[in-house]
Amino acid sequence: ALAGLPGVAQAAVIYHRKSGFGGKIVAFVNGTAAGAAIKEELRRRLPSYMMPEDVIVSDGLPKNANGKVDRKALTAQYGEKHGN
């Protein structure tokens, strides 16, 4: 759903575990769309339990050695900025 939105060139989603019990869904987007617009459109397309709590728009997503989006790097990057 995320990758199919207008203005989204590339997207990845991680589940960021919080200290203790639970966690949250975090979406990373490369493109021209704004985070608020992305969340608004996703509300129309997804059930509430699949909605990302945070949408982070960046200039690019990190890649691993195989050229795929490096979700481990995204998880580490998000954890550094937003606490574990």
PDB file of N, CA, C and O in Angstrom:
ATOM      1  N   ALA A   1       0.830  -1.194   0.000  1.00  0.00           N
ATOM      2  CA  ALA A   1       0.000   0.000   0.000  1.00  0.00           C
ATOM      3  C   ALA A   1       0.876   1.259   0.000  1.00  0.00           C
ATOM      4  O   ALA A   1       0.578   2.221  -0.686  1.00  0.00           O
ATOM      5  N   LEU A   2       1.940   1.217   0.762  1.00  0.00           N
ATOM      6  CA  LEU A   2       2.814   2.382   0.892  1.00  0.00           C
ATOM      7  C   LEU A   2       3.545   2.675  -0.410  1.00  0.00           C
ATOM      8  O   LEU A   2       3.584   3.815  -0.869  1.00  0.00           O
ATOM      9  N   ALA A   3       4.114   1.665  -1.013  1.00  0.00           N
ATOM     10  CA  ALA A   3       4.887   1.861  -2.247  1.00  0.00           C
ATOM     11  C   ALA A   3       4.011   2.301  -3.418  1.00  0.00           C
ATOM     12  O   ALA A   3       4.508   2.911  -4.361  1.00  0.00           O
ATOM     13  N   GLY A   4       2.721   2.042  -3.357  1.00  0.00           N
ATOM     14  CA  GLY A   4       1.817   2.405  -4.434  1.00  0.00           C
ATOM     15  C   GLY A   4       1.259   3.816  -4.354  1.00  0.00           C
ATOM     16  O   GLY A   4       0.508   4.245  -5.232  1.00  0.00           O
ATOM     17  N   LEU A   5       1.620   4.568  -3.331  1.00  0.00           N
ATOM     18  CA  LEU A   5       1.095   5.925  -3.178  1.00  0.00           C
ATOM     19  C   LEU A   5       1.793   6.897  -4.125  1.00  0.00           C
ATOM     20  O   LEU A   5       2.979   6.741  -4.414  1.00  0.00           O
ATOM     21  N   PRO A   6       1.065   7.912  -4.596  1.00  0.00           N
ATOM     22  CA  PRO A   6       1.697   8.925  -5.446  1.00  0.00           C
ATOM     23  C   PRO A   6       2.782   9.669  -4.672  1.00  0.00           C
ATOM     24  O   PRO A   6       2.616   9.983  -3.495  1.00  0.00           O
ATOM     25  N   GLY A   7       3.891   9.938  -5.327  1.00  0.00           N
ATOM     26  CA  GLY A   7       4.988  10.658  -4.705  1.00  0.00           C
ATOM     27  C   GLY A   7       5.925   9.787  -3.892  1.00  0.00           C
ATOM     28  O   GLY A   7       6.858  10.288  -3.279  1.00  0.00           O
ATOM     29  N   VAL A   8       5.691   8.471  -3.864  1.00  0.00           N
ATOM     30  CA  VAL A   8       6.554   7.543  -3.132  1.00  0.00           C
ATOM     31  C   VAL A   8       7.365   6.750  -4.147  1.00  0.00           C
ATOM     32  O   VAL A   8       6.835   5.959  -4.907  1.00  0.00           O
ATOM     33  N   ALA A   9       8.686   7.001  -4.165  1.00  0.00           N
ATOM     34  CA  ALA A   9       9.565   6.296  -5.094  1.00  0.00           C
ATOM     35  C   ALA A   9      10.003   4.952  -4.525  1.00  0.00           C
ATOM     36  O   ALA A   9      10.132   3.971  -5.251  1.00  0.00           O
ATOM     37  N   GLN A  10      10.229   4.923  -3.213  1.00  0.00           N
ATOM     38  CA  GLN A  10      10.691   3.711  -2.555  1.00  0.00           C
ATOM     39  C   GLN A  10      10.221   3.745  -1.118  1.00  0.00           C
ATOM     40  O   GLN A  10      10.147   4.813  -0.502  1.00  0.00           O
ATOM     41  N   ALA A  11       9.921   2.579  -0.560  1.00  0.00           N
ATOM     42  CA  ALA A  11       9.422   2.533   0.806  1.00  0.00           C
ATOM     43  C   ALA A  11       9.869   1.259   1.507  1.00  0.00           C
ATOM     44  O   ALA A  11      10.112   0.241   0.863  1.00  0.00           O
ATOM     45  N   ALA A  12       9.974   1.344   2.818  1.00  0.00           N
ATOM     46  CA  ALA A  12      10.269   0.188   3.656  1.00  0.00           C
ATOM     47  C   ALA A  12       9.592   0.398   5.005  1.00  0.00           C
ATOM     48  O   ALA A  12       9.394   1.530   5.441  1.00  0.00           O
ATOM     49  N   VAL A  13       9.239  -0.704   5.640  1.00  0.00           N
ATOM     50  CA  VAL A  13       8.573  -0.642   6.933  1.00  0.00           C
ATOM     51  C   VAL A  13       9.308  -1.558   7.899  1.00  0.00           C
ATOM     52  O   VAL A  13       9.728  -2.653   7.532  1.00  0.00           O
ATOM     53  N   ILE A  14       9.473  -1.090   9.138  1.00  0.00           N
ATOM     54  CA  ILE A  14      10.078  -1.907  10.183  1.00  0.00           C
ATOM     55  C   ILE A  14       9.145  -1.942  11.385  1.00  0.00           C
ATOM     56  O   ILE A  14       8.244  -1.108  11.511  1.00  0.00           O
ATOM     57  N   TYR A  15       9.367  -2.927  12.242  1.00  0.00           N
ATOM     58  CA  TYR A  15       8.687  -2.980  13.528  1.00  0.00           C
ATOM     59  C   TYR A  15       9.739  -2.665  14.575  1.00  0.00           C
ATOM     60  O   TYR A  15      10.683  -3.426  14.768  1.00  0.00           O
ATOM     61  N   HIS A  16       9.610  -1.524  15.225  1.00  0.00           N
ATOM     62  CA  HIS A  16      10.582  -1.088  16.230  1.00  0.00           C
ATOM     63  C   HIS A  16      10.094  -1.519  17.603  1.00  0.00           C
ATOM     64  O   HIS A  16       9.083  -1.031  18.096  1.00  0.00           O
ATOM     65  N   ARG A  17      10.833  -2.454  18.204  1.00  0.00           N
ATOM     66  CA  ARG A  17      10.474  -2.931  19.542  1.00  0.00           C
ATOM     67  C   ARG A  17      10.863  -1.895  20.582  1.00  0.00           C
ATOM     68  O   ARG A  17      11.957  -1.369  20.559  1.00  0.00           O
ATOM     69  N   LYS A  18       9.927  -1.618  21.465  1.00  0.00           N
ATOM     70  CA  LYS A  18      10.189  -0.699  22.566  1.00  0.00           C
ATOM     71  C   LYS A  18      10.725  -1.488  23.749  1.00  0.00           C
ATOM     72  O   LYS A  18      10.596  -2.703  23.805  1.00  0.00           O
ATOM     73  N   SER A  19      11.308  -0.805  24.707  1.00  0.00           N
ATOM     74  CA  SER A  19      11.758  -1.465  25.935  1.00  0.00           C
ATOM     75  C   SER A  19      10.555  -2.095  26.606  1.00  0.00           C
ATOM     76  O   SER A  19       9.497  -1.478  26.708  1.00  0.00           O
ATOM     77  N   GLY A  20      10.724  -3.306  27.044  1.00  0.00           N
ATOM     78  CA  GLY A  20       9.613  -3.996  27.676  1.00  0.00           C
ATOM     79  C   GLY A  20       8.712  -4.641  26.643  1.00  0.00           C
ATOM     80  O   GLY A  20       9.173  -5.256  25.698  1.00  0.00           O
ATOM     81  N   PHE A  21       7.426  -4.467  26.778  1.00  0.00           N
ATOM     82  CA  PHE A  21       6.444  -5.122  25.919  1.00  0.00           C
ATOM     83  C   PHE A  21       5.991  -4.203  24.791  1.00  0.00           C
ATOM     84  O   PHE A  21       5.739  -3.031  24.994  1.00  0.00           O
ATOM     85  N   GLY A  22       5.880  -4.748  23.600  1.00  0.00           N
ATOM     86  CA  GLY A  22       5.294  -4.017  22.485  1.00  0.00           C
ATOM     87  C   GLY A  22       6.296  -3.324  21.596  1.00  0.00           C
ATOM     88  O   GLY A  22       7.501  -3.486  21.720  1.00  0.00           O
ATOM     89  N   GLY A  23       5.766  -2.557  20.689  1.00  0.00           N
ATOM     90  CA  GLY A  23       6.571  -1.829  19.729  1.00  0.00           C
ATOM     91  C   GLY A  23       5.661  -1.016  18.828  1.00  0.00           C
ATOM     92  O   GLY A  23       4.481  -0.838  19.114  1.00  0.00           O
ATOM     93  N   LYS A  24       6.246  -0.543  17.724  1.00  0.00           N
ATOM     94  CA  LYS A  24       5.439   0.242  16.799  1.00  0.00           C
ATOM     95  C   LYS A  24       5.936   0.058  15.372  1.00  0.00           C
ATOM     96  O   LYS A  24       7.086  -0.281  15.128  1.00  0.00           O
ATOM     97  N   ILE A  25       5.043   0.299  14.438  1.00  0.00           N
ATOM     98  CA  ILE A  25       5.352   0.220  13.019  1.00  0.00           C
ATOM     99  C   ILE A  25       5.887   1.573  12.576  1.00  0.00           C
ATOM    100  O   ILE A  25       5.284   2.611  12.868  1.00  0.00           O
ATOM    101  N   VAL A  26       7.014   1.550  11.860  1.00  0.00           N
ATOM    102  CA  VAL A  26       7.638   2.765  11.368  1.00  0.00           C
ATOM    103  C   VAL A  26       7.852   2.619   9.868  1.00  0.00           C
ATOM    104  O   VAL A  26       8.389   1.611   9.408  1.00  0.00           O
ATOM    105  N   ALA A  27       7.415   3.610   9.102  1.00  0.00           N
ATOM    106  CA  ALA A  27       7.568   3.597   7.645  1.00  0.00           C
ATOM    107  C   ALA A  27       8.656   4.586   7.234  1.00  0.00           C
ATOM    108  O   ALA A  27       8.717   5.703   7.754  1.00  0.00           O
ATOM    109  N   PHE A  28       9.505   4.165   6.311  1.00  0.00           N
ATOM    110  CA  PHE A  28      10.538   5.013   5.722  1.00  0.00           C
ATOM    111  C   PHE A  28      10.228   5.184   4.251  1.00  0.00           C
ATOM    112  O   PHE A  28       9.945   4.199   3.557  1.00  0.00           O
ATOM    113  N   VAL A  29      10.251   6.412   3.778  1.00  0.00           N
ATOM    114  CA  VAL A  29       9.843   6.712   2.407  1.00  0.00           C
ATOM    115  C   VAL A  29      10.883   7.577   1.724  1.00  0.00           C
ATOM    116  O   VAL A  29      11.408   8.517   2.313  1.00  0.00           O
ATOM    117  N   ASN A  30      11.143   7.269   0.476  1.00  0.00           N
ATOM    118  CA  ASN A  30      11.979   8.098  -0.386  1.00  0.00           C
ATOM    119  C   ASN A  30      11.061   8.601  -1.488  1.00  0.00           C
ATOM    120  O   ASN A  30      10.440   7.805  -2.192  1.00  0.00           O
ATOM    121  N   GLY A  31      10.938   9.909  -1.611  1.00  0.00           N
ATOM    122  CA  GLY A  31      10.069  10.475  -2.635  1.00  0.00           C
ATOM    123  C   GLY A  31       9.695  11.909  -2.330  1.00  0.00           C
ATOM    124  O   GLY A  31      10.281  12.551  -1.461  1.00  0.00           O
ATOM    125  N   THR A  32       8.682  12.371  -3.025  1.00  0.00           N
ATOM    126  CA  THR A  32       8.277  13.770  -2.895  1.00  0.00           C
ATOM    127  C   THR A  32       7.058  13.963  -1.999  1.00  0.00           C
ATOM    128  O   THR A  32       6.686  15.095  -1.700  1.00  0.00           O
ATOM    129  N   ALA A  33       6.423  12.890  -1.571  1.00  0.00           N
ATOM    130  CA  ALA A  33       5.220  12.990  -0.739  1.00  0.00           C
ATOM    131  C   ALA A  33       5.593  13.411   0.682  1.00  0.00           C
ATOM    132  O   ALA A  33       6.655  13.074   1.188  1.00  0.00           O
ATOM    133  N   ALA A  34       4.696  14.141   1.331  1.00  0.00           N
ATOM    134  CA  ALA A  34       4.887  14.574   2.719  1.00  0.00           C
ATOM    135  C   ALA A  34       4.374  13.498   3.670  1.00  0.00           C
ATOM    136  O   ALA A  34       3.444  12.756   3.344  1.00  0.00           O
ATOM    137  N   GLY A  35       4.988  13.407   4.846  1.00  0.00           N
ATOM    138  CA  GLY A  35       4.605  12.397   5.824  1.00  0.00           C
ATOM    139  C   GLY A  35       3.143  12.446   6.209  1.00  0.00           C
ATOM    140  O   GLY A  35       2.478  11.418   6.319  1.00  0.00           O
ATOM    141  N   ALA A  36       2.600  13.640   6.408  1.00  0.00           N
ATOM    142  CA  ALA A  36       1.191  13.776   6.798  1.00  0.00           C
ATOM    143  C   ALA A  36       0.263  13.299   5.685  1.00  0.00           C
ATOM    144  O   ALA A  36      -0.751  12.641   5.945  1.00  0.00           O
ATOM    145  N   ALA A  37       0.597  13.605   4.446  1.00  0.00           N
ATOM    146  CA  ALA A  37      -0.215  13.173   3.308  1.00  0.00           C
ATOM    147  C   ALA A  37      -0.174  11.653   3.158  1.00  0.00           C
ATOM    148  O   ALA A  37      -1.184  11.024   2.826  1.00  0.00           O
ATOM    149  N   ILE A  38       0.976  11.079   3.427  1.00  0.00           N
ATOM    150  CA  ILE A  38       1.111   9.620   3.343  1.00  0.00           C
ATOM    151  C   ILE A  38       0.230   8.956   4.387  1.00  0.00           C
ATOM    152  O   ILE A  38      -0.518   8.027   4.086  1.00  0.00           O
ATOM    153  N   LYS A  39       0.288   9.444   5.612  1.00  0.00           N
ATOM    154  CA  LYS A  39      -0.527   8.854   6.677  1.00  0.00           C
ATOM    155  C   LYS A  39      -2.018   8.990   6.383  1.00  0.00           C
ATOM    156  O   LYS A  39      -2.787   8.060   6.618  1.00  0.00           O
ATOM    157  N   GLU A  40      -2.412  10.130   5.847  1.00  0.00           N
ATOM    158  CA  GLU A  40      -3.824  10.348   5.519  1.00  0.00           C
ATOM    159  C   GLU A  40      -4.302   9.344   4.463  1.00  0.00           C
ATOM    160  O   GLU A  40      -5.376   8.762   4.591  1.00  0.00           O
ATOM    161  N   GLU A  41      -3.513   9.136   3.438  1.00  0.00           N
ATOM    162  CA  GLU A  41      -3.897   8.193   2.386  1.00  0.00           C
ATOM    163  C   GLU A  41      -3.879   6.760   2.897  1.00  0.00           C
ATOM    164  O   GLU A  41      -4.749   5.956   2.548  1.00  0.00           O
ATOM    165  N   LEU A  42      -2.915   6.429   3.731  1.00  0.00           N
ATOM    166  CA  LEU A  42      -2.866   5.075   4.287  1.00  0.00           C
ATOM    167  C   LEU A  42      -4.070   4.787   5.177  1.00  0.00           C
ATOM    168  O   LEU A  42      -4.545   3.650   5.231  1.00  0.00           O
ATOM    169  N   ARG A  43      -4.582   5.799   5.873  1.00  0.00           N
ATOM    170  CA  ARG A  43      -5.781   5.606   6.712  1.00  0.00           C
ATOM    171  C   ARG A  43      -6.972   5.133   5.877  1.00  0.00           C
ATOM    172  O   ARG A  43      -7.826   4.408   6.370  1.00  0.00           O
ATOM    173  N   ARG A  44      -7.011   5.549   4.633  1.00  0.00           N
ATOM    174  CA  ARG A  44      -8.105   5.140   3.735  1.00  0.00           C
ATOM    175  C   ARG A  44      -7.920   3.713   3.226  1.00  0.00           C
ATOM    176  O   ARG A  44      -8.876   3.069   2.834  1.00  0.00           O
ATOM    177  N   ARG A  45      -6.668   3.250   3.197  1.00  0.00           N
ATOM    178  CA  ARG A  45      -6.365   1.966   2.566  1.00  0.00           C
ATOM    179  C   ARG A  45      -6.102   0.814   3.536  1.00  0.00           C
ATOM    180  O   ARG A  45      -6.216  -0.342   3.153  1.00  0.00           O
ATOM    181  N   LEU A  46      -5.697   1.123   4.767  1.00  0.00           N
ATOM    182  CA  LEU A  46      -5.263   0.080   5.689  1.00  0.00           C
ATOM    183  C   LEU A  46      -6.120   0.032   6.943  1.00  0.00           C
ATOM    184  O   LEU A  46      -6.622   1.057   7.401  1.00  0.00           O
ATOM    185  N   PRO A  47      -6.231  -1.159   7.540  1.00  0.00           N
ATOM    186  CA  PRO A  47      -6.873  -1.228   8.859  1.00  0.00           C
ATOM    187  C   PRO A  47      -5.975  -0.555   9.895  1.00  0.00           C
ATOM    188  O   PRO A  47      -4.756  -0.454   9.712  1.00  0.00           O
ATOM    189  N   SER A  48      -6.548  -0.122  10.988  1.00  0.00           N
ATOM    190  CA  SER A  48      -5.815   0.661  11.984  1.00  0.00           C
ATOM    191  C   SER A  48      -4.609  -0.084  12.555  1.00  0.00           C
ATOM    192  O   SER A  48      -3.587   0.537  12.841  1.00  0.00           O
ATOM    193  N   TYR A  49      -4.691  -1.399  12.707  1.00  0.00           N
ATOM    194  CA  TYR A  49      -3.571  -2.127  13.295  1.00  0.00           C
ATOM    195  C   TYR A  49      -2.365  -2.208  12.358  1.00  0.00           C
ATOM    196  O   TYR A  49      -1.266  -2.552  12.789  1.00  0.00           O
ATOM    197  N   MET A  50      -2.530  -1.874  11.097  1.00  0.00           N
ATOM    198  CA  MET A  50      -1.427  -1.887  10.137  1.00  0.00           C
ATOM    199  C   MET A  50      -0.848  -0.491   9.886  1.00  0.00           C
ATOM    200  O   MET A  50       0.129  -0.353   9.161  1.00  0.00           O
ATOM    201  N   MET A  51      -1.417   0.530  10.505  1.00  0.00           N
ATOM    202  CA  MET A  51      -0.961   1.903  10.294  1.00  0.00           C
ATOM    203  C   MET A  51       0.378   2.156  10.971  1.00  0.00           C
ATOM    204  O   MET A  51       0.554   1.834  12.139  1.00  0.00           O
ATOM    205  N   PRO A  52       1.324   2.752  10.240  1.00  0.00           N
ATOM    206  CA  PRO A  52       2.584   3.121  10.894  1.00  0.00           C
ATOM    207  C   PRO A  52       2.367   4.296  11.851  1.00  0.00           C
ATOM    208  O   PRO A  52       1.609   5.209  11.554  1.00  0.00           O
ATOM    209  N   GLU A  53       3.032   4.233  12.999  1.00  0.00           N
ATOM    210  CA  GLU A  53       2.952   5.348  13.943  1.00  0.00           C
ATOM    211  C   GLU A  53       3.787   6.521  13.454  1.00  0.00           C
ATOM    212  O   GLU A  53       3.422   7.668  13.661  1.00  0.00           O
ATOM    213  N   ASP A  54       4.922   6.219  12.849  1.00  0.00           N
ATOM    214  CA  ASP A  54       5.807   7.255  12.326  1.00  0.00           C
ATOM    215  C   ASP A  54       6.031   7.022  10.836  1.00  0.00           C
ATOM    216  O   ASP A  54       6.170   5.883  10.399  1.00  0.00           O
ATOM    217  N   VAL A  55       6.071   8.114  10.083  1.00  0.00           N
ATOM    218  CA  VAL A  55       6.459   8.078   8.673  1.00  0.00           C
ATOM    219  C   VAL A  55       7.643   9.020   8.521  1.00  0.00           C
ATOM    220  O   VAL A  55       7.530  10.207   8.794  1.00  0.00           O
ATOM    221  N   ILE A  56       8.768   8.475   8.106  1.00  0.00           N
ATOM    222  CA  ILE A  56       9.988   9.258   7.964  1.00  0.00           C
ATOM    223  C   ILE A  56      10.322   9.367   6.485  1.00  0.00           C
ATOM    224  O   ILE A  56      10.544   8.352   5.816  1.00  0.00           O
ATOM    225  N   VAL A  57      10.326  10.600   5.985  1.00  0.00           N
ATOM    226  CA  VAL A  57      10.647  10.858   4.580  1.00  0.00           C
ATOM    227  C   VAL A  57      12.113  11.245   4.508  1.00  0.00           C
ATOM    228  O   VAL A  57      12.569  12.131   5.239  1.00  0.00           O
ATOM    229  N   SER A  58      12.866  10.565   3.641  1.00  0.00           N
ATOM    230  CA  SER A  58      14.295  10.841   3.512  1.00  0.00           C
ATOM    231  C   SER A  58      14.695  10.888   2.044  1.00  0.00           C
ATOM    232  O   SER A  58      13.906  10.552   1.157  1.00  0.00           O
ATOM    233  N   ASP A  59      15.926  11.290   1.819  1.00  0.00           N
ATOM    234  CA  ASP A  59      16.444  11.396   0.453  1.00  0.00           C
ATOM    235  C   ASP A  59      16.791  10.043  -0.139  1.00  0.00           C
ATOM    236  O   ASP A  59      16.910   9.908  -1.350  1.00  0.00           O
ATOM    237  N   GLY A  60      16.993   9.054   0.688  1.00  0.00           N
ATOM    238  CA  GLY A  60      17.338   7.723   0.199  1.00  0.00           C
ATOM    239  C   GLY A  60      17.277   6.716   1.328  1.00  0.00           C
ATOM    240  O   GLY A  60      17.350   7.059   2.489  1.00  0.00           O
ATOM    241  N   LEU A  61      17.130   5.453   0.953  1.00  0.00           N
ATOM    242  CA  LEU A  61      17.101   4.379   1.927  1.00  0.00           C
ATOM    243  C   LEU A  61      18.392   3.575   1.811  1.00  0.00           C
ATOM    244  O   LEU A  61      18.867   3.342   0.695  1.00  0.00           O
ATOM    245  N   PRO A  62      18.973   3.147   2.952  1.00  0.00           N
ATOM    246  CA  PRO A  62      20.230   2.393   2.884  1.00  0.00           C
ATOM    247  C   PRO A  62      20.030   1.044   2.205  1.00  0.00           C
ATOM    248  O   PRO A  62      18.963   0.430   2.313  1.00  0.00           O
ATOM    249  N   LYS A  63      21.055   0.590   1.521  1.00  0.00           N
ATOM    250  CA  LYS A  63      21.001  -0.692   0.810  1.00  0.00           C
ATOM    251  C   LYS A  63      22.012  -1.659   1.425  1.00  0.00           C
ATOM    252  O   LYS A  63      23.070  -1.257   1.900  1.00  0.00           O
ATOM    253  N   ASN A  64      21.711  -2.950   1.357  1.00  0.00           N
ATOM    254  CA  ASN A  64      22.670  -3.951   1.803  1.00  0.00           C
ATOM    255  C   ASN A  64      23.521  -4.387   0.607  1.00  0.00           C
ATOM    256  O   ASN A  64      23.399  -3.836  -0.486  1.00  0.00           O
ATOM    257  N   ALA A  65      24.368  -5.373   0.805  1.00  0.00           N
ATOM    258  CA  ALA A  65      25.283  -5.825  -0.247  1.00  0.00           C
ATOM    259  C   ALA A  65      24.551  -6.368  -1.472  1.00  0.00           C
ATOM    260  O   ALA A  65      25.090  -6.346  -2.580  1.00  0.00           O
ATOM    261  N   ASN A  66      23.320  -6.830  -1.306  1.00  0.00           N
ATOM    262  CA  ASN A  66      22.540  -7.371  -2.417  1.00  0.00           C
ATOM    263  C   ASN A  66      21.723  -6.308  -3.143  1.00  0.00           C
ATOM    264  O   ASN A  66      20.973  -6.620  -4.060  1.00  0.00           O
ATOM    265  N   GLY A  67      21.819  -5.059  -2.703  1.00  0.00           N
ATOM    266  CA  GLY A  67      21.083  -3.975  -3.335  1.00  0.00           C
ATOM    267  C   GLY A  67      19.661  -3.809  -2.827  1.00  0.00           C
ATOM    268  O   GLY A  67      18.900  -3.004  -3.359  1.00  0.00           O
ATOM    269  N   LYS A  68      19.292  -4.553  -1.794  1.00  0.00           N
ATOM    270  CA  LYS A  68      17.951  -4.433  -1.214  1.00  0.00           C
ATOM    271  C   LYS A  68      17.992  -3.414  -0.069  1.00  0.00           C
ATOM    272  O   LYS A  68      19.052  -3.111   0.466  1.00  0.00           O
ATOM    273  N   VAL A  69      16.824  -2.923   0.318  1.00  0.00           N
ATOM    274  CA  VAL A  69      16.749  -1.984   1.439  1.00  0.00           C
ATOM    275  C   VAL A  69      17.244  -2.692   2.698  1.00  0.00           C
ATOM    276  O   VAL A  69      16.814  -3.797   3.023  1.00  0.00           O
ATOM    277  N   ASP A  70      18.158  -2.058   3.405  1.00  0.00           N
ATOM    278  CA  ASP A  70      18.755  -2.621   4.612  1.00  0.00           C
ATOM    279  C   ASP A  70      17.898  -2.261   5.818  1.00  0.00           C
ATOM    280  O   ASP A  70      18.054  -1.208   6.427  1.00  0.00           O
ATOM    281  N   ARG A  71      16.997  -3.160   6.179  1.00  0.00           N
ATOM    282  CA  ARG A  71      16.083  -2.904   7.290  1.00  0.00           C
ATOM    283  C   ARG A  71      16.802  -2.888   8.639  1.00  0.00           C
ATOM    284  O   ARG A  71      16.379  -2.203   9.564  1.00  0.00           O
ATOM    285  N   LYS A  72      17.885  -3.649   8.758  1.00  0.00           N
ATOM    286  CA  LYS A  72      18.671  -3.613  10.004  1.00  0.00           C
ATOM    287  C   LYS A  72      19.267  -2.227  10.213  1.00  0.00           C
ATOM    288  O   LYS A  72      19.278  -1.704  11.320  1.00  0.00           O
ATOM    289  N   ALA A  73      19.761  -1.617   9.146  1.00  0.00           N
ATOM    290  CA  ALA A  73      20.312  -0.264   9.241  1.00  0.00           C
ATOM    291  C   ALA A  73      19.214   0.742   9.579  1.00  0.00           C
ATOM    292  O   ALA A  73      19.437   1.663  10.370  1.00  0.00           O
ATOM    293  N   LEU A  74      18.034   0.566   9.001  1.00  0.00           N
ATOM    294  CA  LEU A  74      16.913   1.461   9.311  1.00  0.00           C
ATOM    295  C   LEU A  74      16.515   1.333  10.776  1.00  0.00           C
ATOM    296  O   LEU A  74      16.254   2.336  11.447  1.00  0.00           O
ATOM    297  N   THR A  75      16.477   0.101  11.279  1.00  0.00           N
ATOM    298  CA  THR A  75      16.121  -0.125  12.674  1.00  0.00           C
ATOM    299  C   THR A  75      17.139   0.532  13.596  1.00  0.00           C
ATOM    300  O   THR A  75      16.771   1.199  14.573  1.00  0.00           O
ATOM    301  N   ALA A  76      18.427   0.367  13.294  1.00  0.00           N
ATOM    302  CA  ALA A  76      19.482   0.978  14.104  1.00  0.00           C
ATOM    303  C   ALA A  76      19.406   2.497  14.041  1.00  0.00           C
ATOM    304  O   ALA A  76      19.525   3.177  15.060  1.00  0.00           O
ATOM    305  N   GLN A  77      19.190   3.035  12.846  1.00  0.00           N
ATOM    306  CA  GLN A  77      19.097   4.479  12.654  1.00  0.00           C
ATOM    307  C   GLN A  77      17.913   5.046  13.447  1.00  0.00           C
ATOM    308  O   GLN A  77      18.046   6.062  14.130  1.00  0.00           O
ATOM    309  N   TYR A  78      16.783   4.387  13.385  1.00  0.00           N
ATOM    310  CA  TYR A  78      15.602   4.861  14.102  1.00  0.00           C
ATOM    311  C   TYR A  78      15.823   4.759  15.614  1.00  0.00           C
ATOM    312  O   TYR A  78      15.473   5.677  16.359  1.00  0.00           O
ATOM    313  N   GLY A  79      16.426   3.676  16.069  1.00  0.00           N
ATOM    314  CA  GLY A  79      16.686   3.484  17.501  1.00  0.00           C
ATOM    315  C   GLY A  79      17.615   4.540  18.064  1.00  0.00           C
ATOM    316  O   GLY A  79      17.435   5.012  19.177  1.00  0.00           O
ATOM    317  N   GLU A  80      18.625   4.944  17.280  1.00  0.00           N
ATOM    318  CA  GLU A  80      19.558   5.981  17.728  1.00  0.00           C
ATOM    319  C   GLU A  80      18.859   7.321  17.911  1.00  0.00           C
ATOM    320  O   GLU A  80      19.141   8.055  18.842  1.00  0.00           O
ATOM    321  N   LYS A  81      17.955   7.654  16.998  1.00  0.00           N
ATOM    322  CA  LYS A  81      17.295   8.963  17.026  1.00  0.00           C
ATOM    323  C   LYS A  81      16.119   9.008  17.999  1.00  0.00           C
ATOM    324  O   LYS A  81      15.791  10.060  18.519  1.00  0.00           O
ATOM    325  N   HIS A  82      15.446   7.877  18.211  1.00  0.00           N
ATOM    326  CA  HIS A  82      14.213   7.884  18.986  1.00  0.00           C
ATOM    327  C   HIS A  82      14.279   7.026  20.239  1.00  0.00           C
ATOM    328  O   HIS A  82      13.245   6.727  20.833  1.00  0.00           O
ATOM    329  N   GLY A  83      15.441   6.621  20.622  1.00  0.00           N
ATOM    330  CA  GLY A  83      15.587   5.805  21.836  1.00  0.00           C
ATOM    331  C   GLY A  83      15.171   4.381  21.599  1.00  0.00           C
ATOM    332  O   GLY A  83      14.466   4.066  20.653  1.00  0.00           O
ATOM    333  N   ASN A  84      15.644   3.520  22.432  1.00  0.00           N
ATOM    334  CA  ASN A  84      15.362   2.100  22.252  1.00  0.00           C
ATOM    335  C   ASN A  84      14.154   1.688  22.944  1.00  0.00           C
ATOM    336  O   ASN A  84      13.288   1.622  23.359  1.00  0.00           O
TER     337      ASN A  84
END
